[in-house]
Coordinates of C-alpha atoms in Angstrom, one line a residue:
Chain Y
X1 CA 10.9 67.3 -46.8
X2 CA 13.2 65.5 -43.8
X3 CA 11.4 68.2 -41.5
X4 CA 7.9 66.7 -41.9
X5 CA 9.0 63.6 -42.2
X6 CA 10.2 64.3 -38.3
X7 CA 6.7 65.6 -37.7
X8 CA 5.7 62.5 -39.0
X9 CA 7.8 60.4 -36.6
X10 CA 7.1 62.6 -34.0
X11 CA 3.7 62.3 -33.6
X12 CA 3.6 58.9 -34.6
X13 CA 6.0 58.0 -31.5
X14 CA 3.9 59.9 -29.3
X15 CA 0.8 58.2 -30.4
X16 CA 2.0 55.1 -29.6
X17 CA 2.4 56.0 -25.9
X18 CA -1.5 56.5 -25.5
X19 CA -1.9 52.2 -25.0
X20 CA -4.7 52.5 -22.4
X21 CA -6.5 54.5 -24.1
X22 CA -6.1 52.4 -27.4
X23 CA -7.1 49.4 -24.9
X24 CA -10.6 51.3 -24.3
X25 CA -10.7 52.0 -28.1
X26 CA -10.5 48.3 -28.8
X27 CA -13.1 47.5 -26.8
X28 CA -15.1 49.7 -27.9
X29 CA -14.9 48.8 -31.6
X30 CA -15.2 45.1 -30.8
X31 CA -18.6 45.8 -28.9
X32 CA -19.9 48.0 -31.6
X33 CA -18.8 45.6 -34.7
X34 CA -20.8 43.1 -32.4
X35 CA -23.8 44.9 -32.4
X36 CA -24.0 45.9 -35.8
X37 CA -23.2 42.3 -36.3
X38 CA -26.2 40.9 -34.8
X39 CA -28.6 43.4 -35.9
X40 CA -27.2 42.7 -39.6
X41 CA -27.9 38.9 -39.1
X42 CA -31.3 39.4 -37.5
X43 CA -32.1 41.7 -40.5
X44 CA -30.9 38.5 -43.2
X45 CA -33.0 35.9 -41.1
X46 CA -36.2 37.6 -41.5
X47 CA -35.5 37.6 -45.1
X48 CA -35.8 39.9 -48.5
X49 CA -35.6 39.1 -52.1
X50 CA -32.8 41.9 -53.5
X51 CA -30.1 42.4 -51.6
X52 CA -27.0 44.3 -52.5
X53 CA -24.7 42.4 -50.4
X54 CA -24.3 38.8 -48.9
X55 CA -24.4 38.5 -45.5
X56 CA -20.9 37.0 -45.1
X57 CA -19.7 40.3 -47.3
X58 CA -21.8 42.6 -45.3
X59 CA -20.2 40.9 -41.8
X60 CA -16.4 41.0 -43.0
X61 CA -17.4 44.8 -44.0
X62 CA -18.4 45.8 -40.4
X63 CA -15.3 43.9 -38.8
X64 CA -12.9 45.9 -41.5
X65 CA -14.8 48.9 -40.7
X66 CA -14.2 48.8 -37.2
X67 CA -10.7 47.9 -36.8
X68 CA -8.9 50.2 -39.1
X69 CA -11.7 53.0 -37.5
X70 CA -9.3 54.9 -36.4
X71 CA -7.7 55.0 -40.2
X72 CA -11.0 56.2 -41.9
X73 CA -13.6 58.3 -39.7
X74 CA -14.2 61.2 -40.4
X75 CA -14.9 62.9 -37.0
X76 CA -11.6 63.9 -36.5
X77 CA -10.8 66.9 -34.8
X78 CA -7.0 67.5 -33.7
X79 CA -7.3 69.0 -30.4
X80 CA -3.9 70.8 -31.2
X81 CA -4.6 72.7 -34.2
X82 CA -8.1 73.7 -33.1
X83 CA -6.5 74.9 -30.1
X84 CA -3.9 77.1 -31.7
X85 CA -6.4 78.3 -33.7
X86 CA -8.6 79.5 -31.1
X87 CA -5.8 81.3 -29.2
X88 CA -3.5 82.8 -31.3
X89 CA -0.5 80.2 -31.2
X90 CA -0.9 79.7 -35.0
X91 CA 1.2 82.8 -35.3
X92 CA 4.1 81.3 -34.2
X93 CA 3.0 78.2 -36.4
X94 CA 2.8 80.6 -39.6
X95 CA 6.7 81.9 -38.6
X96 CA 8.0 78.9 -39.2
X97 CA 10.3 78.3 -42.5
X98 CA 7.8 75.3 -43.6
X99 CA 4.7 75.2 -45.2
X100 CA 2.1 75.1 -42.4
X101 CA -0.2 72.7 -45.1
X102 CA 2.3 70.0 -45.5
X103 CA 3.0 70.5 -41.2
X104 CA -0.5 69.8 -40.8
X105 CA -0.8 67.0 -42.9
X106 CA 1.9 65.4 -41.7
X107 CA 1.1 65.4 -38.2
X108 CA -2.4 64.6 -38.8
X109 CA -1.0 61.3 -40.7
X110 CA 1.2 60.6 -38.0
X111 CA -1.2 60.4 -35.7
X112 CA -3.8 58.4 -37.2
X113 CA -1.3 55.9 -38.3
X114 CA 0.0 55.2 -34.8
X115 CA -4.1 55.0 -33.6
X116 CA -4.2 52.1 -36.0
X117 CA -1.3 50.8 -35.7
X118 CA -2.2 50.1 -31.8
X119 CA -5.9 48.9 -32.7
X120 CA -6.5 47.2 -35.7
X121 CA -4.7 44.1 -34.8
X122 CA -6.5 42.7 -32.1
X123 CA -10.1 43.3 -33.6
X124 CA -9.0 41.4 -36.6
X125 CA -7.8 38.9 -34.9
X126 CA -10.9 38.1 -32.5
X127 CA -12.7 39.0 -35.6
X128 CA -11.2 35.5 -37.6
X129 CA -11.7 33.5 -35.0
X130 CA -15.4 34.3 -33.8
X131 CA -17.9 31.8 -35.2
X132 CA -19.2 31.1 -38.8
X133 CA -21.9 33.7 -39.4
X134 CA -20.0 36.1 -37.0
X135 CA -16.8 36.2 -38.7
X136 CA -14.4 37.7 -40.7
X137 CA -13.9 36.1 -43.6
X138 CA -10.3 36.4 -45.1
X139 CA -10.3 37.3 -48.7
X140 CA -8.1 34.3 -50.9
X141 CA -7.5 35.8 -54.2
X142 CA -4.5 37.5 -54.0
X143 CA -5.0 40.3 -56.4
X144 CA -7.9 41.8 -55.0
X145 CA -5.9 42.2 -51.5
X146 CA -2.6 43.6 -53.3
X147 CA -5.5 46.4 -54.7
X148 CA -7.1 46.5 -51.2
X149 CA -3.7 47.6 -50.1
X150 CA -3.0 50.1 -52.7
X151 CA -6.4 51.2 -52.2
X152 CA -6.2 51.5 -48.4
X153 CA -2.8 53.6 -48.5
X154 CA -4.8 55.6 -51.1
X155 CA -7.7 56.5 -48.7
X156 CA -5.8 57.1 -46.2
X157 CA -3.9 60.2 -48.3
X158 CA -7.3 60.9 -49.2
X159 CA -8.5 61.1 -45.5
X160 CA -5.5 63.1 -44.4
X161 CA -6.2 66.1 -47.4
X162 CA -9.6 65.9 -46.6
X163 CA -9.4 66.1 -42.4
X164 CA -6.7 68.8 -43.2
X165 CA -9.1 71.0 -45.3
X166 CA -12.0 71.1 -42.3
X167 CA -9.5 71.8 -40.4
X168 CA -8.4 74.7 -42.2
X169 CA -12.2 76.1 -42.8
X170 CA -11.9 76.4 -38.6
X171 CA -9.5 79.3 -39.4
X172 CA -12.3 81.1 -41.2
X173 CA -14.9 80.2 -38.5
X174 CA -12.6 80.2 -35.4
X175 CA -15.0 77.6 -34.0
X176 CA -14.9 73.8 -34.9
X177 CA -18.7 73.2 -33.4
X178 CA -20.4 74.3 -36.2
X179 CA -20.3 74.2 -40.1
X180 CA -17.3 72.0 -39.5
X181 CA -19.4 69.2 -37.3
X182 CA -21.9 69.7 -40.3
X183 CA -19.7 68.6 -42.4
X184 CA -17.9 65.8 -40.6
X185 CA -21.1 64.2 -39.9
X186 CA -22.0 64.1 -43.6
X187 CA -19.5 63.0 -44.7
X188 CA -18.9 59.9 -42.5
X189 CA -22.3 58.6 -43.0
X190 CA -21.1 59.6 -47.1
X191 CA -18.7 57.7 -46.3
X192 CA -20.4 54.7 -45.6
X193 CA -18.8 54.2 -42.1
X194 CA -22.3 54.1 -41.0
X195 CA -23.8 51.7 -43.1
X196 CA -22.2 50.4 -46.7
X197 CA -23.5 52.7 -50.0
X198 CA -25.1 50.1 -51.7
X199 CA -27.8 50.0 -49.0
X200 CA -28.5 53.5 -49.5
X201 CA -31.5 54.6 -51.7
X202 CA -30.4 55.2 -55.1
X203 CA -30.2 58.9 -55.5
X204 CA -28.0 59.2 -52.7
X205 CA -25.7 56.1 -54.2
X206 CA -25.6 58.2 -57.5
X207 CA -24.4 61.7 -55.5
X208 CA -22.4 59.4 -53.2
X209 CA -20.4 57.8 -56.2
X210 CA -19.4 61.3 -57.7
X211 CA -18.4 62.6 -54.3
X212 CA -14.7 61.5 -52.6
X213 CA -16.1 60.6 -48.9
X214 CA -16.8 56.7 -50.4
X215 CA -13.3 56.4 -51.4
X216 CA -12.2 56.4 -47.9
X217 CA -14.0 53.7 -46.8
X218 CA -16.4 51.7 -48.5
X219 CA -14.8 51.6 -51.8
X220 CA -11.4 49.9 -50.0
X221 CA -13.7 47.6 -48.1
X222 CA -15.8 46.1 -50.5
X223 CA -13.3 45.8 -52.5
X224 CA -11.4 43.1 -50.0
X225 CA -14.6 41.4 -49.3
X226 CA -15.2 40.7 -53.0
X227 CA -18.5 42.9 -53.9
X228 CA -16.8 44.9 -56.3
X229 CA -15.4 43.3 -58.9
X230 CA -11.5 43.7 -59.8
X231 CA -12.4 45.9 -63.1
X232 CA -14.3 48.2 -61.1
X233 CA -11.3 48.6 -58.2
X234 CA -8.7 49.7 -61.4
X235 CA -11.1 52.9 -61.9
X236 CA -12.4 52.8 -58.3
X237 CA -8.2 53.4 -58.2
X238 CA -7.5 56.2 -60.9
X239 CA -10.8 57.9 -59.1
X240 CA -9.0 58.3 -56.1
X241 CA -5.9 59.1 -57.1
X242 CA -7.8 62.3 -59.2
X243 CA -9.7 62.8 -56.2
X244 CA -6.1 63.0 -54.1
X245 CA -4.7 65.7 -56.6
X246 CA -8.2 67.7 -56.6
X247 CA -8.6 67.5 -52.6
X248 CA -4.7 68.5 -52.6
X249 CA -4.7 71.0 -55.3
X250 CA -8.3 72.8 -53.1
X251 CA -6.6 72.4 -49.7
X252 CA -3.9 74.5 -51.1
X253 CA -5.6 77.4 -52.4
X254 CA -8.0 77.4 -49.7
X255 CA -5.2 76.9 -47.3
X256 CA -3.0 80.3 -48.6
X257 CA -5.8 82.2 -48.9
X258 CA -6.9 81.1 -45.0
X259 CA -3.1 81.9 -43.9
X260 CA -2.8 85.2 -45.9
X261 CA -5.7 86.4 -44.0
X262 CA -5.3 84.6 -40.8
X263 CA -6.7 86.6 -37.7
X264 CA -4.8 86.3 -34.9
X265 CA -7.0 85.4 -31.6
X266 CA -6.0 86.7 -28.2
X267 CA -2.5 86.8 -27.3
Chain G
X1 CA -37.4 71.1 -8.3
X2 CA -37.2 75.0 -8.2
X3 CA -33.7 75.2 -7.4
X4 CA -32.9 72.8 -10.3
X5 CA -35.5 75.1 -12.5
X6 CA -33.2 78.5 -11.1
X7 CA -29.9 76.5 -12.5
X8 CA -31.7 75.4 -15.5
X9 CA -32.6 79.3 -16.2
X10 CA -29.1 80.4 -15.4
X11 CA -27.6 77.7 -17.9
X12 CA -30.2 78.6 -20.4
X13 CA -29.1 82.1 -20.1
X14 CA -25.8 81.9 -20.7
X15 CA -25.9 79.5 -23.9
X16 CA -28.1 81.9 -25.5
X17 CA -25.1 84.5 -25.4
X18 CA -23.7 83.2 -28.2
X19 CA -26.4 82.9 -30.5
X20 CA -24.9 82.2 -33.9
X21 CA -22.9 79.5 -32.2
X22 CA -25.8 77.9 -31.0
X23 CA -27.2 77.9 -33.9
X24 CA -25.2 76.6 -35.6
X25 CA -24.4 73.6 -33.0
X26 CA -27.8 73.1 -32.9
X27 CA -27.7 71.9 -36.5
X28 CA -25.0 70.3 -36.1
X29 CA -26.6 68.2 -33.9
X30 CA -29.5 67.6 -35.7
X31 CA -27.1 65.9 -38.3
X32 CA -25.5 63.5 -35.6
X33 CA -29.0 62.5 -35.0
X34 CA -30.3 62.0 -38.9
X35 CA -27.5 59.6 -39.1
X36 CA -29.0 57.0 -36.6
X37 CA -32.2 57.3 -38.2
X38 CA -30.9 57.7 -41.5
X39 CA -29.4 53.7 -40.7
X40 CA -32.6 52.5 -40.3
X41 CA -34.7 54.1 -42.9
X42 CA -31.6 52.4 -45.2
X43 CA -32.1 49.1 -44.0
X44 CA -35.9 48.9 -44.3
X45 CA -35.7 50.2 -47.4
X46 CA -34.1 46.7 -48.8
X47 CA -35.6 44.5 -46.4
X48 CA -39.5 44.4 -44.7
X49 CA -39.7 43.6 -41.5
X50 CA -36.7 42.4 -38.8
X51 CA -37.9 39.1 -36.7
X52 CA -41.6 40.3 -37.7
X53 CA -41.1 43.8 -36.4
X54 CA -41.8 46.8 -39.4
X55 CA -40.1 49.7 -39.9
X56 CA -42.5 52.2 -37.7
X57 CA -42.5 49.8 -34.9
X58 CA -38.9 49.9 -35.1
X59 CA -38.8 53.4 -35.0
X60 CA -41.3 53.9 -31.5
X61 CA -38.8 51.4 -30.1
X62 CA -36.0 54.1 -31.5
X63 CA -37.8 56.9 -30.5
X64 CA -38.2 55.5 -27.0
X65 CA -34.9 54.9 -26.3
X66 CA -33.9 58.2 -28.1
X67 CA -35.9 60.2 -25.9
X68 CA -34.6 58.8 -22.5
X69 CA -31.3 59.3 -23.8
X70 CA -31.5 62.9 -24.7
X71 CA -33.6 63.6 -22.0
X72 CA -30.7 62.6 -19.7
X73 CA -27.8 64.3 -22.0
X74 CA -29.7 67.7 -22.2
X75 CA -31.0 68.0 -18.5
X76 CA -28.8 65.9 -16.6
X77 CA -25.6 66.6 -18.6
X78 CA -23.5 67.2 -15.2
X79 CA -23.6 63.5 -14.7
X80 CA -22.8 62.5 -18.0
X81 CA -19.6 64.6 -17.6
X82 CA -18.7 63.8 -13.9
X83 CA -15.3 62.8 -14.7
X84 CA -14.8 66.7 -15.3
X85 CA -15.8 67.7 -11.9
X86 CA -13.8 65.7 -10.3
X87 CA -10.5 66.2 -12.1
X88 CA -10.8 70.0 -12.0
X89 CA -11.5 70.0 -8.1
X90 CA -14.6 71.5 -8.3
X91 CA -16.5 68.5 -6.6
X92 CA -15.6 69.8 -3.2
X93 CA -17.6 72.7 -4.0
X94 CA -20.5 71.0 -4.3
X95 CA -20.3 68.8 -0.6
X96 CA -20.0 71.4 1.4
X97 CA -23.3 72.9 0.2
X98 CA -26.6 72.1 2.1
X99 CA -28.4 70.9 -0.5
X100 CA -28.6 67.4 -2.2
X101 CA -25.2 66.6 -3.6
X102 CA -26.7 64.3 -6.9
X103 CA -29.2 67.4 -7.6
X104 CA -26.6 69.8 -7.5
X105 CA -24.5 67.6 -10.0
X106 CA -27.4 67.5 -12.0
X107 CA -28.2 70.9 -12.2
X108 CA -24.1 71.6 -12.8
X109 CA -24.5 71.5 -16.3
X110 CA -27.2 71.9 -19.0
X111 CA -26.8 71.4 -22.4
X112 CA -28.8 73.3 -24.9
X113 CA -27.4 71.9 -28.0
X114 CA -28.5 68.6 -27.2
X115 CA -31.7 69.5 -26.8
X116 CA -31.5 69.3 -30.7
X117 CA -31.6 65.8 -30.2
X118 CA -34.4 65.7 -27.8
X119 CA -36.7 67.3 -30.0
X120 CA -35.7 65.3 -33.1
X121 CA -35.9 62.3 -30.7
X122 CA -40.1 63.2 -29.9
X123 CA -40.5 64.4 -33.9
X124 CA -39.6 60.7 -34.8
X125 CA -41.5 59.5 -32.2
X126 CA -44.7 61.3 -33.2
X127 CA -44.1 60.1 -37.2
X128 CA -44.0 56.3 -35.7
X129 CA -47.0 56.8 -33.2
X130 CA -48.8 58.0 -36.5
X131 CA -47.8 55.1 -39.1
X132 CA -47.3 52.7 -36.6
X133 CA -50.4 49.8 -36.8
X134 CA -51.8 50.1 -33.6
X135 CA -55.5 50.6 -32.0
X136 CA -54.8 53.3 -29.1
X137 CA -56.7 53.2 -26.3
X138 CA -56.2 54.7 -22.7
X139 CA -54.3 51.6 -21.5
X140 CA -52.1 51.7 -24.5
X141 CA -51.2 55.5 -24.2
X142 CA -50.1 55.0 -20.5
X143 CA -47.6 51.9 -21.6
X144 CA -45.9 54.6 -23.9
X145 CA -45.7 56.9 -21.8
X146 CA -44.4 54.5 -19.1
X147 CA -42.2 53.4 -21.7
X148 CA -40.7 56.7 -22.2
X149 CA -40.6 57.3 -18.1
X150 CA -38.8 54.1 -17.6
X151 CA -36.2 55.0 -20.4
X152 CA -35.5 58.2 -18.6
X153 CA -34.6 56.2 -15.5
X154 CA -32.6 53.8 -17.3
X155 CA -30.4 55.6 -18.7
X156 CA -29.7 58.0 -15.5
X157 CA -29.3 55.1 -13.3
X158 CA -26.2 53.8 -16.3
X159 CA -25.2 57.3 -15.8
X160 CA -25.2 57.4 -12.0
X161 CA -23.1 54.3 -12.2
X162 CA -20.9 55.4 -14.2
X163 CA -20.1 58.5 -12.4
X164 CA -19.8 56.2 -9.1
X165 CA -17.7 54.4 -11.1
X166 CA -15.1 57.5 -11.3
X167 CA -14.8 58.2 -7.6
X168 CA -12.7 54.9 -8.0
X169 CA -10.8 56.0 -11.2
X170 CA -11.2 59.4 -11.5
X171 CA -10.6 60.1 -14.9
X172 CA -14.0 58.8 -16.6
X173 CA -12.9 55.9 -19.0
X174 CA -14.6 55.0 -21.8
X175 CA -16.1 52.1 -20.7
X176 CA -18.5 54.4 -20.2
X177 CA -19.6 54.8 -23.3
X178 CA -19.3 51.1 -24.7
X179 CA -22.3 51.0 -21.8
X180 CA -24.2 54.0 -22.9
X181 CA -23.7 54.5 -26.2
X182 CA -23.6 50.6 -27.2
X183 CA -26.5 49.9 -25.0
X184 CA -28.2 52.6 -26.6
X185 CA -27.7 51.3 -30.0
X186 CA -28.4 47.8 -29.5
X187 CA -31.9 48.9 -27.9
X188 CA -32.8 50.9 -31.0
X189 CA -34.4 47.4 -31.7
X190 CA -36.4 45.6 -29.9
X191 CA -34.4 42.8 -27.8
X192 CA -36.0 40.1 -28.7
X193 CA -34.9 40.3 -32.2
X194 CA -30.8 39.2 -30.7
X195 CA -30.2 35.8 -29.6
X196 CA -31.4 34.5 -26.7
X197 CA -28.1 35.3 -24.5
X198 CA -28.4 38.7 -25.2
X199 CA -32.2 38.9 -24.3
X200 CA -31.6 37.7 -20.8
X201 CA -28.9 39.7 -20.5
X202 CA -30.9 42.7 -21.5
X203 CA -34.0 41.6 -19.4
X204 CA -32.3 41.0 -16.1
X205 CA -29.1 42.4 -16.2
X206 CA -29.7 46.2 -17.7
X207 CA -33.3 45.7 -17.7
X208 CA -33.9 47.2 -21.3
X209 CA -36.2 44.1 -22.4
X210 CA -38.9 46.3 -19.7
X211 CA -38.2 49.7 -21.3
X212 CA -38.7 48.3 -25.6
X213 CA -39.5 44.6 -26.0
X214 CA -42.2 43.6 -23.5
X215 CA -44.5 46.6 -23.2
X216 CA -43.9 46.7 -27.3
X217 CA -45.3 43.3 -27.4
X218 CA -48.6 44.6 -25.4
X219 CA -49.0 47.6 -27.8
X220 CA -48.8 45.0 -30.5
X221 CA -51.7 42.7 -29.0
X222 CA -49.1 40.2 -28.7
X223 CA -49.9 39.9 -24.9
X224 CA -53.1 40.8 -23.0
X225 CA -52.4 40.9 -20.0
X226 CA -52.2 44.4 -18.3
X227 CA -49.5 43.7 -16.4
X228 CA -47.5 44.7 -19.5
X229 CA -49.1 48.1 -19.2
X230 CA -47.0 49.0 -16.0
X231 CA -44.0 46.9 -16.7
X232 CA -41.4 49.8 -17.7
X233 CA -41.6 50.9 -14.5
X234 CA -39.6 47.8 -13.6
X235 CA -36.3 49.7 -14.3
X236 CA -37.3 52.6 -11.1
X237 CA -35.9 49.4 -8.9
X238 CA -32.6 49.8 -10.8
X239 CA -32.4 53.2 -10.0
X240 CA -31.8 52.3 -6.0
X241 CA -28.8 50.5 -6.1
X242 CA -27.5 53.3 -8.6
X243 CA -27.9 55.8 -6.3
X244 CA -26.2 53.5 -3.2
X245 CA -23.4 53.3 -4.8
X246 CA -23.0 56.9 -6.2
X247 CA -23.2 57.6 -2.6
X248 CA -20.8 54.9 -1.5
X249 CA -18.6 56.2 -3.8
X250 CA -18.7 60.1 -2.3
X251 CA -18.0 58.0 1.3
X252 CA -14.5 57.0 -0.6
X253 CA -14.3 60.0 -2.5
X254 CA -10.6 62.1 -1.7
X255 CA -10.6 65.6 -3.7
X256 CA -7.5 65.9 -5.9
X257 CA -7.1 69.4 -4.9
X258 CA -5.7 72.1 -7.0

């Protein structure tokens, strides 16, 4: 346990070195939460009768989204793994006394929380203070932001079992360009990273609501901006916590029967 | 031309080696690209129209952009990823040729896979050109296809910039891509659906308003005048101060060795 915990740190201190690049990652977020702002707002002027969300729900959705982005994409290859993968250097990896699962998922959490750590904090706050239609608006009841919080620690075990098993299936196809993209792209837009689940056509909200991907993010989110309702967030909660024990309970089979067989590449 | 079409060949060559790969990327690809369109089909699913525009004119301006963005990603990849040849050294390779240095960085790279998009980009164009509510006549057909020139041009001359832009800091930041990828989204719509700010900035600044909104406006009868029909190819004049300071930048330029 202490020795993953020191993976932990580790690659949570070395994250935090990276600050220029979490300077570009900033800006990047704020310009894109700015454009998805404005085209969501040019959408509500012109106007419809149903709509799933208000617009001041829908704008604090996009500014959550963006600044704990780093915490919940999906698109997440570790360079490192991949790269030990590809050349052979997991077979030191699998000599080591530890479970290389637990490693992985370690690190990978370790990371991620020191990307977000450096970024979420400055979006938010240009996020509060931008304008009235533009803003973020901060939730006041206090129960629904203690579940956001259980919620968001939640997804983010979820997004670390999940991340861990794609990267896993690279062991069985040695290349991370392929199946692997195919399914990191689906499940983001799953996810509803790309745009929130409720605006999706119904069928897919249906197969969306069985599948763990919205857990991650938009289950969190719209929970803090008040579109689900708190009943809704306790199962919304005991769904991820089953979907945490499945994802972990897959990621380990998969992963023993991936390291069993594990071909070595190159040397 | 034929020495880019000889590179181009070589390139082509050597992706196909691994054909399963490709394949597969390919797909991959065309997954990255479903979820931009995937967006919009969402959104004008629950509401009608966006500042007046529908859904298929929505999509030509989409497709418009798409295309001169993959266009420039799949043939042109070498100056999307500039930063590389400069870091590994390989840069001074290129100088001391006798040929045109920005063709040869051009032709340094070729990306298949992106190609994926490309196509996808002139399939969604061709479903919008079909539904889309418009009478086509001659004059129409040559705005959209200067429409899709001057996207083409737009987007190289960001990508020119951008690579002059690393000559100063080498390693290619991603400011880069707040322009190209940000820009790219926001002119998905048409421009004049954002606040006036932003439709000056995008008509005179990075002249995008000349590649989506006002040649859109002609193919929607909303202006008569045929001055529209030629105005995309308003963004060729941004193209010349790209390429000054590309080679301004090659004037400053000291190789990193290794």
């Amino acid at each position: 346990m202490k020795s993953y915990l020191s993976y932990f740190k580790l690659k949570f201190i070395n994250g935090l070195q990276y600050r220029a690049s979490a300077l570009a990652g900033i800006s990047t977020q704020f310009f894109f939460g700015f454009v998805y702002v404005l085209v969501y707002i040019a959408f509500y002027e012109s106007g419809s009768s149903e709509l799933p969300m208000k617009l001041s729900e829908l704008v604090s959705y996009v500014w959550l989204g963006q600044s704990l982005f780093a915490l919940v994409y999906l698109w997440y290859k570790d360079k490192e793994i991949i790269k030990m993968i590809k050349n052979g250097d997991i077979a030191y990896e699998l000599c080591r006394p530890q479970d290389l699962y637990f490693t992985w998922c370690s690190k990978i959490l370790g990371e991620r929380l020191s990307m977000v750590s450096l970024r979420f904090l400055p979006v938010i706050i240009v996020s509060l203070l931008l304008p009235k239609p533009y803003n973020l608006v901060i939730s006041t009841n206090i129960l629904t932001t203690l579940l956001f919080f259980i919620s968001l620690v939640l997804a983010s075990i979820l997004m670390t079992f999940l991340t861990v098993l794609y990267h896993i299936i690279c062991m069985f196809t040695l290349d991370e360009k392929g199946v692997v993209n195919i399914f990191m792209v689906l499940s983001d837009l799953l996810s509803g990273l790309v745009i929130p689940i409720p605006f999706f056509p119904k069928y897919l909200q249906n197969i969306s609501n069985i599948l763990p991907f919205r857990y991650i993010t938009d289950f969190p989110f719209r929970l803090y901006v008040g579109n689900i309702s708190i009943n809704e967030g306790y199962i919304g909660l005991i769904t991820q916590v089953i979907w945490i024990i499945l994802l972990f309970i897959i990621g380990k089979l998969v992963s023993n029967i991936a390291f069993k067989k594990a071909t070595i590449q190159g040397g | 031309m034929s020495l880019y079409l000889k590179y181009f060949k070589v390139h082509f060559k050597s992706e196909l080696q691994y054909k399963l790969s490709f394949i597969m990327s390919f797909i991959a690809q065309f997954f990255v690209f479903f979820g931009y369109y995937f967006t919009i089909i969402c959104l004008f699913d629950k509401f009608s129209n966006i500042k007046g525009f529908t859904m298929y004119e929505v999509l030509l301006t989409f497709g418009v952009i798409q295309f001169g963005f993959s266009f420039c990603e799949t043939f042109f990849r070498g100056v999307d990823q500039f930063d590389d040849l400069i870091i590994s050294g390989n840069f001074d390779r290129l100088i001391i040729r006798p040929r045109n240095i920005l063709l040869q960085v051009f032709c340094e790279q070729v990306s298949l896979i992106k190609f994926s998009r490309f196509l996808q980009s002139i399939i969604v164009l061709i479903i919008a050109v079909y539904n889309v509510d418009i009478e086509w006549n001659a004059l129409k057909v040559i705005t959209l296809l200067c429409m899709l020139l001057s996207s083409i041009f737009i987007f190289l001359s960001i990508l020119i910039v951008a690579a002059a832009y690393c000559f100063l800091t080498i390693k290619g930041l991603e400011v880069r891509n707040v322009l190209t990828d940000g820009c790219k989204h926001m002119a998905q719509y048409p421009i004049g659906i954002f606040k006036k700010g932003f439709v000056f900035f995008f008509t005179y600044i990075i002249p995008f308003g000349f590649v989506n909104y006002f040649p859109l406006r002609y193919l929607l009868d909303y202006e008569t005048n045929n001055i529209y029909v030629i105005s995309p190819l308003v963004t060729i004049l941004y193209l010349i101060p790209a390429i000054i300071l590309f080679y301004k930048g090659i004037k400053r330029y000291n190789s990193i060795g290794s």
